[in-house]
């Protein structure tokens, strides 16, 4: 990866560099097994493990879970038990089923890569 990046820099005319630092972390691709509600804190996005298990993409679920958490706060009237119930109920209707399906697809694709050749998956999100 380093060599590919260096070739890219040369290609675009950057020959002198002060330094290259790489940063990264693991992307959680399955919902947390412990609670996503911790006291007065609602976990959303990557913190809750809401990244697509097939692609690792997480911004879609981060935005959606943020919106769901805001709605849960309002509909639960900022009362902890009501907020928690509203958050879990809405996640169970929206994000969690998609992540479960993605988990199944990821197992098929990554555990049996030859079997996935020649197939494409289309999902209707409407």
Short mmCIF file of N, CA, C and O in Angstrom, two decimals, residues 7-119:
data_model
loop_
_atom_site.label_atom_id
_atom_site.label_comp_id
_atom_site.label_asym_id
_atom_site.label_seq_id
_atom_site.Cartn_x
_atom_site.Cartn_y
_atom_site.Cartn_z
N UNK A 7 3.81 5.96 -5.50
CA UNK A 7 3.72 6.08 -6.97
C UNK A 7 2.64 7.08 -7.36
O UNK A 7 2.82 7.86 -8.29
N UNK A 8 1.52 7.06 -6.64
CA UNK A 8 0.45 8.02 -6.91
C UNK A 8 0.94 9.45 -6.69
O UNK A 8 0.69 10.33 -7.51
N UNK A 9 1.65 9.68 -5.61
CA UNK A 9 2.17 11.03 -5.34
C UNK A 9 3.11 11.48 -6.45
O UNK A 9 3.06 12.63 -6.90
N UNK A 10 3.99 10.57 -6.90
CA UNK A 10 4.90 10.93 -8.02
C UNK A 10 4.09 11.23 -9.27
O UNK A 10 4.41 12.17 -10.01
N UNK A 11 3.05 10.45 -9.52
CA UNK A 11 2.22 10.63 -10.70
C UNK A 11 1.58 12.02 -10.73
O UNK A 11 1.48 12.64 -11.79
N UNK A 12 1.16 12.53 -9.59
CA UNK A 12 0.51 13.85 -9.55
C UNK A 12 1.51 14.97 -9.29
O UNK A 12 1.12 16.11 -9.07
N UNK A 13 2.81 14.64 -9.34
CA UNK A 13 3.83 15.68 -9.26
C UNK A 13 4.35 16.03 -7.88
O UNK A 13 5.04 17.03 -7.71
N UNK A 14 4.05 15.22 -6.91
CA UNK A 14 4.57 15.46 -5.56
C UNK A 14 5.76 14.52 -5.35
O UNK A 14 5.59 13.32 -5.16
N UNK A 15 6.96 15.08 -5.44
CA UNK A 15 8.16 14.27 -5.35
C UNK A 15 8.86 14.40 -4.00
O UNK A 15 9.60 13.53 -3.60
N UNK A 16 8.63 15.51 -3.32
CA UNK A 16 9.26 15.71 -2.02
C UNK A 16 8.17 15.72 -0.94
O UNK A 16 7.22 16.48 -1.02
N UNK A 17 8.34 14.86 0.03
CA UNK A 17 7.36 14.77 1.11
C UNK A 17 8.05 15.04 2.43
O UNK A 17 9.21 14.69 2.63
N UNK A 18 7.33 15.66 3.34
CA UNK A 18 7.87 15.88 4.68
C UNK A 18 7.73 14.62 5.51
O UNK A 18 8.48 14.38 6.44
N UNK A 19 6.75 13.82 5.20
CA UNK A 19 6.53 12.58 5.94
C UNK A 19 5.15 12.03 5.63
O UNK A 19 4.28 12.75 5.14
N UNK A 20 5.01 10.78 5.86
CA UNK A 20 3.72 10.12 5.64
C UNK A 20 3.36 9.41 6.93
O UNK A 20 4.15 8.64 7.47
N UNK A 21 2.18 9.69 7.44
CA UNK A 21 1.68 9.01 8.63
C UNK A 21 0.37 8.33 8.26
O UNK A 21 -0.49 8.94 7.64
N UNK A 22 0.27 7.08 8.59
CA UNK A 22 -0.97 6.35 8.34
C UNK A 22 -1.70 6.15 9.65
O UNK A 22 -1.09 5.91 10.69
N UNK A 23 -3.01 6.27 9.58
CA UNK A 23 -3.85 6.05 10.75
C UNK A 23 -5.02 5.18 10.34
O UNK A 23 -5.49 5.25 9.21
N UNK A 24 -5.49 4.42 11.24
CA UNK A 24 -6.66 3.61 10.93
C UNK A 24 -7.14 2.89 12.17
O UNK A 24 -6.47 2.86 13.20
N UNK A 25 -8.31 2.36 12.06
CA UNK A 25 -8.85 1.57 13.14
C UNK A 25 -9.85 0.57 12.56
O UNK A 25 -10.26 0.69 11.41
N UNK A 26 -10.19 -0.38 13.35
CA UNK A 26 -11.16 -1.38 12.90
C UNK A 26 -12.56 -0.77 12.86
O UNK A 26 -12.91 0.05 13.70
N UNK A 27 -13.32 -1.18 11.88
CA UNK A 27 -14.70 -0.74 11.76
C UNK A 27 -15.58 -1.86 12.29
O UNK A 27 -15.55 -2.98 11.77
N UNK A 28 -16.36 -1.59 13.34
CA UNK A 28 -17.24 -2.65 13.85
C UNK A 28 -18.37 -2.90 12.86
O UNK A 28 -19.07 -1.98 12.47
N UNK A 29 -18.51 -4.14 12.43
CA UNK A 29 -19.52 -4.46 11.42
C UNK A 29 -20.62 -5.37 11.95
O UNK A 29 -21.24 -6.10 11.19
N UNK A 30 -20.86 -5.29 13.23
CA UNK A 30 -22.03 -5.95 13.80
C UNK A 30 -22.45 -5.16 15.03
O UNK A 30 -21.61 -4.59 15.72
N UNK A 31 -23.75 -5.11 15.27
CA UNK A 31 -24.23 -4.32 16.42
C UNK A 31 -23.62 -4.81 17.73
O UNK A 31 -23.34 -6.00 17.89
N UNK A 32 -23.42 -3.89 18.62
CA UNK A 32 -22.85 -4.23 19.93
C UNK A 32 -23.71 -5.28 20.62
O UNK A 32 -24.92 -5.25 20.52
N UNK A 33 -23.06 -6.16 21.32
CA UNK A 33 -23.78 -7.19 22.08
C UNK A 33 -24.24 -6.65 23.43
O UNK A 33 -25.24 -7.09 23.96
N UNK A 34 -23.49 -5.70 23.96
CA UNK A 34 -23.95 -5.06 25.19
C UNK A 34 -24.90 -3.94 24.79
O UNK A 34 -25.20 -3.75 23.62
N UNK A 35 -25.37 -3.21 25.71
CA UNK A 35 -26.41 -2.22 25.44
C UNK A 35 -25.92 -1.05 24.60
O UNK A 35 -24.80 -0.58 24.78
N UNK A 36 -26.77 -0.60 23.69
CA UNK A 36 -26.45 0.61 22.93
C UNK A 36 -27.03 1.84 23.61
O UNK A 36 -26.88 2.95 23.12
N UNK A 37 -27.68 1.61 24.74
CA UNK A 37 -28.15 2.71 25.59
C UNK A 37 -27.44 2.54 26.92
O UNK A 37 -27.55 1.51 27.58
N UNK A 38 -26.68 3.55 27.31
CA UNK A 38 -25.91 3.49 28.55
C UNK A 38 -26.25 4.70 29.39
O UNK A 38 -25.74 5.79 29.14
N UNK A 39 -27.17 4.53 30.31
CA UNK A 39 -27.62 5.65 31.13
C UNK A 39 -28.30 6.68 30.27
O UNK A 39 -29.29 6.40 29.59
N UNK A 40 -27.75 7.87 30.23
CA UNK A 40 -28.31 8.95 29.42
C UNK A 40 -27.64 9.06 28.06
O UNK A 40 -27.77 10.09 27.38
N UNK A 41 -26.95 8.02 27.64
CA UNK A 41 -26.19 8.03 26.39
C UNK A 41 -26.77 7.04 25.40
O UNK A 41 -26.96 5.86 25.73
N UNK A 42 -27.07 7.51 24.20
CA UNK A 42 -27.53 6.63 23.12
C UNK A 42 -26.38 6.48 22.13
O UNK A 42 -25.88 7.48 21.61
N UNK A 43 -25.96 5.26 21.88
CA UNK A 43 -24.89 5.04 20.91
C UNK A 43 -25.49 4.99 19.51
O UNK A 43 -26.56 4.43 19.30
N UNK A 44 -24.78 5.55 18.56
CA UNK A 44 -25.24 5.58 17.17
C UNK A 44 -24.04 5.32 16.27
O UNK A 44 -22.88 5.38 16.71
N UNK A 45 -24.31 5.05 15.00
CA UNK A 45 -23.23 4.88 14.03
C UNK A 45 -22.24 3.80 14.41
O UNK A 45 -22.61 2.74 14.93
N UNK A 46 -20.97 4.05 14.14
CA UNK A 46 -19.92 3.08 14.44
C UNK A 46 -19.86 2.70 15.92
O UNK A 46 -19.53 1.57 16.27
N UNK A 47 -20.16 3.66 16.79
CA UNK A 47 -20.11 3.38 18.23
C UNK A 47 -21.09 2.28 18.61
O UNK A 47 -20.84 1.53 19.56
N UNK A 48 -22.18 2.17 17.88
CA UNK A 48 -23.17 1.13 18.13
C UNK A 48 -22.92 -0.11 17.29
O UNK A 48 -23.60 -1.12 17.43
N UNK A 49 -21.93 -0.06 16.40
CA UNK A 49 -21.64 -1.18 15.51
C UNK A 49 -22.53 -1.21 14.29
O UNK A 49 -22.77 -2.26 13.71
N UNK A 50 -23.01 -0.04 13.87
CA UNK A 50 -23.93 0.04 12.74
C UNK A 50 -23.20 0.35 11.44
O UNK A 50 -23.39 1.40 10.83
N UNK A 51 -22.34 -0.55 11.01
CA UNK A 51 -21.69 -0.43 9.71
C UNK A 51 -22.09 -1.64 8.87
O UNK A 51 -22.31 -2.73 9.41
N UNK A 52 -22.20 -1.44 7.58
CA UNK A 52 -22.61 -2.51 6.68
C UNK A 52 -21.58 -3.64 6.73
O UNK A 52 -20.41 -3.42 6.45
N UNK A 53 -22.00 -4.87 7.06
CA UNK A 53 -21.07 -5.98 7.17
C UNK A 53 -20.44 -6.40 5.84
O UNK A 53 -19.40 -7.03 5.82
N UNK A 54 -21.06 -6.04 4.74
CA UNK A 54 -20.53 -6.41 3.43
C UNK A 54 -19.50 -5.39 2.95
O UNK A 54 -18.41 -5.75 2.53
N UNK A 55 -19.83 -4.12 3.05
CA UNK A 55 -18.97 -3.08 2.48
C UNK A 55 -18.16 -2.30 3.52
O UNK A 55 -17.19 -1.64 3.17
N UNK A 56 -18.58 -2.34 4.77
CA UNK A 56 -17.92 -1.53 5.81
C UNK A 56 -18.40 -0.09 5.83
O UNK A 56 -17.97 0.69 6.67
N UNK A 57 -19.29 0.26 4.91
CA UNK A 57 -19.82 1.63 4.85
C UNK A 57 -20.65 1.90 6.09
O UNK A 57 -21.43 1.06 6.52
N UNK A 58 -20.48 3.06 6.68
CA UNK A 58 -21.19 3.33 7.91
C UNK A 58 -21.89 4.66 8.00
O UNK A 58 -22.68 4.88 8.91
N UNK A 59 -21.64 5.56 7.06
CA UNK A 59 -22.21 6.91 7.18
C UNK A 59 -23.74 6.87 7.08
O UNK A 59 -24.43 7.61 7.78
N UNK A 60 -24.27 6.00 6.24
CA UNK A 60 -25.73 5.91 6.09
C UNK A 60 -26.39 5.55 7.41
O UNK A 60 -27.33 6.22 7.85
N UNK A 61 -25.88 4.49 8.06
CA UNK A 61 -26.46 4.08 9.33
C UNK A 61 -26.12 5.06 10.45
O UNK A 61 -26.87 5.18 11.41
N UNK A 62 -25.01 5.77 10.34
CA UNK A 62 -24.67 6.78 11.35
C UNK A 62 -25.69 7.91 11.32
O UNK A 62 -26.20 8.34 12.36
N UNK A 63 -26.01 8.37 10.12
CA UNK A 63 -26.99 9.45 9.99
C UNK A 63 -28.37 8.97 10.44
O UNK A 63 -29.04 9.64 11.23
N UNK A 64 -28.76 7.80 9.95
CA UNK A 64 -30.08 7.28 10.30
C UNK A 64 -30.22 7.02 11.80
O UNK A 64 -31.22 7.41 12.42
N UNK A 65 -29.21 6.41 12.41
CA UNK A 65 -29.30 6.13 13.85
C UNK A 65 -29.25 7.43 14.66
O UNK A 65 -29.88 7.52 15.72
N UNK A 66 -28.55 8.44 14.16
CA UNK A 66 -28.57 9.75 14.83
C UNK A 66 -29.96 10.37 14.79
O UNK A 66 -30.44 10.92 15.79
N UNK A 67 -30.60 10.25 13.63
CA UNK A 67 -31.97 10.78 13.50
C UNK A 67 -32.94 10.00 14.40
O UNK A 67 -33.80 10.59 15.06
N UNK A 68 -32.77 8.68 14.45
CA UNK A 68 -33.63 7.86 15.29
C UNK A 68 -33.42 8.20 16.75
O UNK A 68 -34.38 8.27 17.53
N UNK A 69 -32.18 8.43 17.15
CA UNK A 69 -31.92 8.76 18.56
C UNK A 69 -32.54 10.10 18.93
O UNK A 69 -33.11 10.26 20.01
N UNK A 70 -32.45 11.07 18.02
CA UNK A 70 -33.06 12.38 18.28
C UNK A 70 -34.58 12.25 18.44
O UNK A 70 -35.18 12.82 19.36
N UNK A 71 -35.18 11.46 17.55
CA UNK A 71 -36.63 11.26 17.63
C UNK A 71 -37.01 10.53 18.92
O UNK A 71 -38.01 10.85 19.55
N UNK A 72 -36.18 9.55 19.33
CA UNK A 72 -36.46 8.81 20.56
C UNK A 72 -36.40 9.73 21.77
O UNK A 72 -37.21 9.62 22.69
N UNK A 73 -35.46 10.66 21.77
CA UNK A 73 -35.36 11.62 22.87
C UNK A 73 -36.63 12.47 22.96
O UNK A 73 -37.15 12.72 24.05
N UNK A 74 -37.10 12.90 21.81
CA UNK A 74 -38.29 13.75 21.79
C UNK A 74 -39.56 12.97 22.13
O UNK A 74 -40.36 13.41 22.95
N UNK A 75 -39.74 11.82 21.48
CA UNK A 75 -40.97 11.05 21.74
C UNK A 75 -40.95 10.44 23.15
O UNK A 75 -42.01 10.23 23.73
N UNK A 76 -39.77 10.17 23.68
CA UNK A 76 -39.66 9.63 25.03
C UNK A 76 -39.65 10.71 26.09
O UNK A 76 -39.49 10.42 27.27
N UNK A 77 -39.83 11.96 25.65
CA UNK A 77 -39.91 13.10 26.56
C UNK A 77 -38.70 13.15 27.51
O UNK A 77 -38.83 13.54 28.67
N UNK A 78 -37.54 12.72 27.01
CA UNK A 78 -36.28 12.76 27.75
C UNK A 78 -36.31 11.92 29.03
O UNK A 78 -35.47 12.10 29.90
N UNK A 79 -37.27 11.01 29.13
CA UNK A 79 -37.33 10.10 30.27
C UNK A 79 -36.62 8.81 29.87
O UNK A 79 -36.99 8.17 28.89
N UNK A 80 -35.61 8.44 30.65
CA UNK A 80 -34.68 7.37 30.28
C UNK A 80 -35.35 6.10 29.78
O UNK A 80 -35.03 5.59 28.71
N UNK A 81 -36.29 5.57 30.52
CA UNK A 81 -36.91 4.30 30.13
C UNK A 81 -37.71 4.44 28.83
O UNK A 81 -37.69 3.55 27.98
N UNK A 82 -38.41 5.56 28.67
CA UNK A 82 -39.20 5.77 27.45
C UNK A 82 -38.29 6.00 26.24
O UNK A 82 -38.59 5.51 25.14
N UNK A 83 -37.22 6.74 26.44
CA UNK A 83 -36.27 6.98 25.35
C UNK A 83 -35.65 5.66 24.91
O UNK A 83 -35.58 5.36 23.71
N UNK A 84 -35.21 4.86 25.87
CA UNK A 84 -34.59 3.57 25.57
C UNK A 84 -35.56 2.68 24.78
O UNK A 84 -35.19 2.08 23.78
N UNK A 85 -36.80 2.63 25.23
CA UNK A 85 -37.81 1.80 24.56
C UNK A 85 -38.04 2.31 23.13
O UNK A 85 -38.10 1.51 22.19
N UNK A 86 -38.19 3.61 22.97
CA UNK A 86 -38.43 4.19 21.64
C UNK A 86 -37.25 3.94 20.70
O UNK A 86 -37.43 3.61 19.53
N UNK A 87 -36.04 4.09 21.23
CA UNK A 87 -34.83 3.90 20.41
C UNK A 87 -34.74 2.45 19.94
O UNK A 87 -34.57 2.19 18.75
N UNK A 88 -34.87 1.52 20.87
CA UNK A 88 -34.79 0.10 20.52
C UNK A 88 -35.90 -0.29 19.54
O UNK A 88 -35.64 -1.04 18.59
N UNK A 89 -37.11 0.20 19.76
CA UNK A 89 -38.23 -0.16 18.89
C UNK A 89 -37.99 0.31 17.46
O UNK A 89 -38.22 -0.43 16.50
N UNK A 90 -37.51 1.54 17.30
CA UNK A 90 -37.29 2.07 15.96
C UNK A 90 -36.09 1.40 15.27
O UNK A 90 -36.13 1.14 14.08
N UNK A 91 -35.04 1.10 16.03
CA UNK A 91 -33.89 0.38 15.46
C UNK A 91 -34.31 -1.00 14.99
O UNK A 91 -33.86 -1.47 13.94
N UNK A 92 -35.19 -1.66 15.76
CA UNK A 92 -35.67 -2.99 15.40
C UNK A 92 -36.48 -2.99 14.11
O UNK A 92 -36.54 -3.99 13.41
N UNK A 93 -37.07 -1.84 13.78
CA UNK A 93 -37.87 -1.73 12.55
C UNK A 93 -37.02 -1.33 11.35
O UNK A 93 -37.40 -1.60 10.22
N UNK A 94 -35.91 -0.65 11.58
CA UNK A 94 -35.17 -0.05 10.47
C UNK A 94 -33.79 -0.64 10.26
O UNK A 94 -33.56 -1.37 9.30
N UNK A 95 -32.88 -0.35 11.14
CA UNK A 95 -31.46 -0.68 10.94
C UNK A 95 -31.14 -2.14 11.21
O UNK A 95 -30.46 -2.80 10.43
N UNK A 96 -31.62 -2.67 12.31
CA UNK A 96 -31.22 -4.02 12.73
C UNK A 96 -31.58 -5.12 11.72
O UNK A 96 -30.76 -6.00 11.47
N UNK A 97 -32.77 -5.09 11.10
CA UNK A 97 -33.06 -6.13 10.10
C UNK A 97 -32.09 -6.06 8.91
O UNK A 97 -31.66 -7.09 8.39
N UNK A 98 -31.74 -4.86 8.51
CA UNK A 98 -30.80 -4.71 7.39
C UNK A 98 -29.42 -5.22 7.75
O UNK A 98 -28.74 -5.84 6.93
N UNK A 99 -29.00 -4.95 8.98
CA UNK A 99 -27.69 -5.44 9.42
C UNK A 99 -27.68 -6.96 9.54
O UNK A 99 -26.67 -7.60 9.23
N UNK A 100 -28.78 -7.54 9.98
CA UNK A 100 -28.86 -9.01 10.05
C UNK A 100 -28.74 -9.61 8.66
O UNK A 100 -28.00 -10.57 8.45
N UNK A 101 -29.46 -9.06 7.69
CA UNK A 101 -29.38 -9.54 6.32
C UNK A 101 -27.96 -9.35 5.78
O UNK A 101 -27.40 -10.24 5.13
N UNK A 102 -27.38 -8.20 6.06
CA UNK A 102 -26.01 -7.94 5.63
C UNK A 102 -25.03 -8.93 6.23
O UNK A 102 -24.08 -9.35 5.57
N UNK A 103 -25.26 -9.32 7.48
CA UNK A 103 -24.41 -10.32 8.13
C UNK A 103 -24.47 -11.66 7.43
O UNK A 103 -23.46 -12.33 7.23
N UNK A 104 -25.67 -12.05 7.04
CA UNK A 104 -25.84 -13.31 6.30
C UNK A 104 -25.13 -13.23 4.96
O UNK A 104 -24.39 -14.14 4.56
N UNK A 105 -25.33 -12.11 4.25
CA UNK A 105 -24.67 -11.93 2.96
C UNK A 105 -23.15 -11.92 3.11
O UNK A 105 -22.44 -12.51 2.30
N UNK A 106 -22.65 -11.24 4.13
CA UNK A 106 -21.21 -11.17 4.35
C UNK A 106 -20.63 -12.56 4.58
O UNK A 106 -19.56 -12.89 4.05
N UNK A 107 -21.32 -13.39 5.35
CA UNK A 107 -20.84 -14.75 5.58
C UNK A 107 -20.78 -15.53 4.27
O UNK A 107 -19.82 -16.26 4.01
N UNK A 108 -21.82 -15.38 3.44
CA UNK A 108 -21.82 -16.08 2.15
C UNK A 108 -20.68 -15.59 1.25
O UNK A 108 -19.99 -16.38 0.62
N UNK A 109 -20.51 -14.29 1.21
CA UNK A 109 -19.50 -13.71 0.31
C UNK A 109 -18.09 -14.00 0.79
O UNK A 109 -17.23 -14.43 0.01
N UNK A 110 -17.83 -13.79 2.08
CA UNK A 110 -16.46 -13.90 2.58
C UNK A 110 -16.07 -15.32 2.97
O UNK A 110 -14.89 -15.67 2.91
N UNK A 111 -17.02 -16.15 3.36
CA UNK A 111 -16.68 -17.53 3.69
C UNK A 111 -16.67 -18.43 2.47
O UNK A 111 -16.03 -19.47 2.47
N UNK A 112 -17.42 -18.05 1.44
CA UNK A 112 -17.50 -18.83 0.21
C UNK A 112 -17.32 -17.92 -1.00
O UNK A 112 -18.23 -17.77 -1.80
N UNK A 113 -16.15 -17.31 -1.15
CA UNK A 113 -15.98 -16.30 -2.21
C UNK A 113 -16.20 -16.83 -3.62
O UNK A 113 -16.70 -16.11 -4.46
N UNK A 114 -15.89 -18.08 -3.88
CA UNK A 114 -16.11 -18.63 -5.21
C UNK A 114 -17.58 -18.76 -5.54
O UNK A 114 -18.00 -18.62 -6.69
N UNK A 115 -18.40 -19.00 -4.54
CA UNK A 115 -19.84 -19.17 -4.75
C UNK A 115 -20.55 -17.88 -5.06
O UNK A 115 -21.64 -17.88 -5.61
N UNK A 116 -19.93 -16.75 -4.74
CA UNK A 116 -20.58 -15.46 -4.97
C UNK A 116 -20.26 -14.89 -6.35
O UNK A 116 -20.86 -13.92 -6.77
N UNK A 117 -19.33 -15.51 -7.07
CA UNK A 117 -18.95 -15.00 -8.38
C UNK A 117 -20.11 -15.06 -9.37
O UNK A 117 -20.84 -16.03 -9.41
N UNK A 118 -20.26 -14.01 -10.10
CA UNK A 118 -21.28 -14.00 -11.14
C UNK A 118 -22.66 -13.57 -10.66
O UNK A 118 -23.59 -13.53 -11.43
N UNK A 119 -22.78 -13.26 -9.38
CA UNK A 119 -24.07 -12.84 -8.85
C UNK A 119 -23.97 -11.39 -8.39
O UNK A 119 -22.94 -10.95 -7.91
#
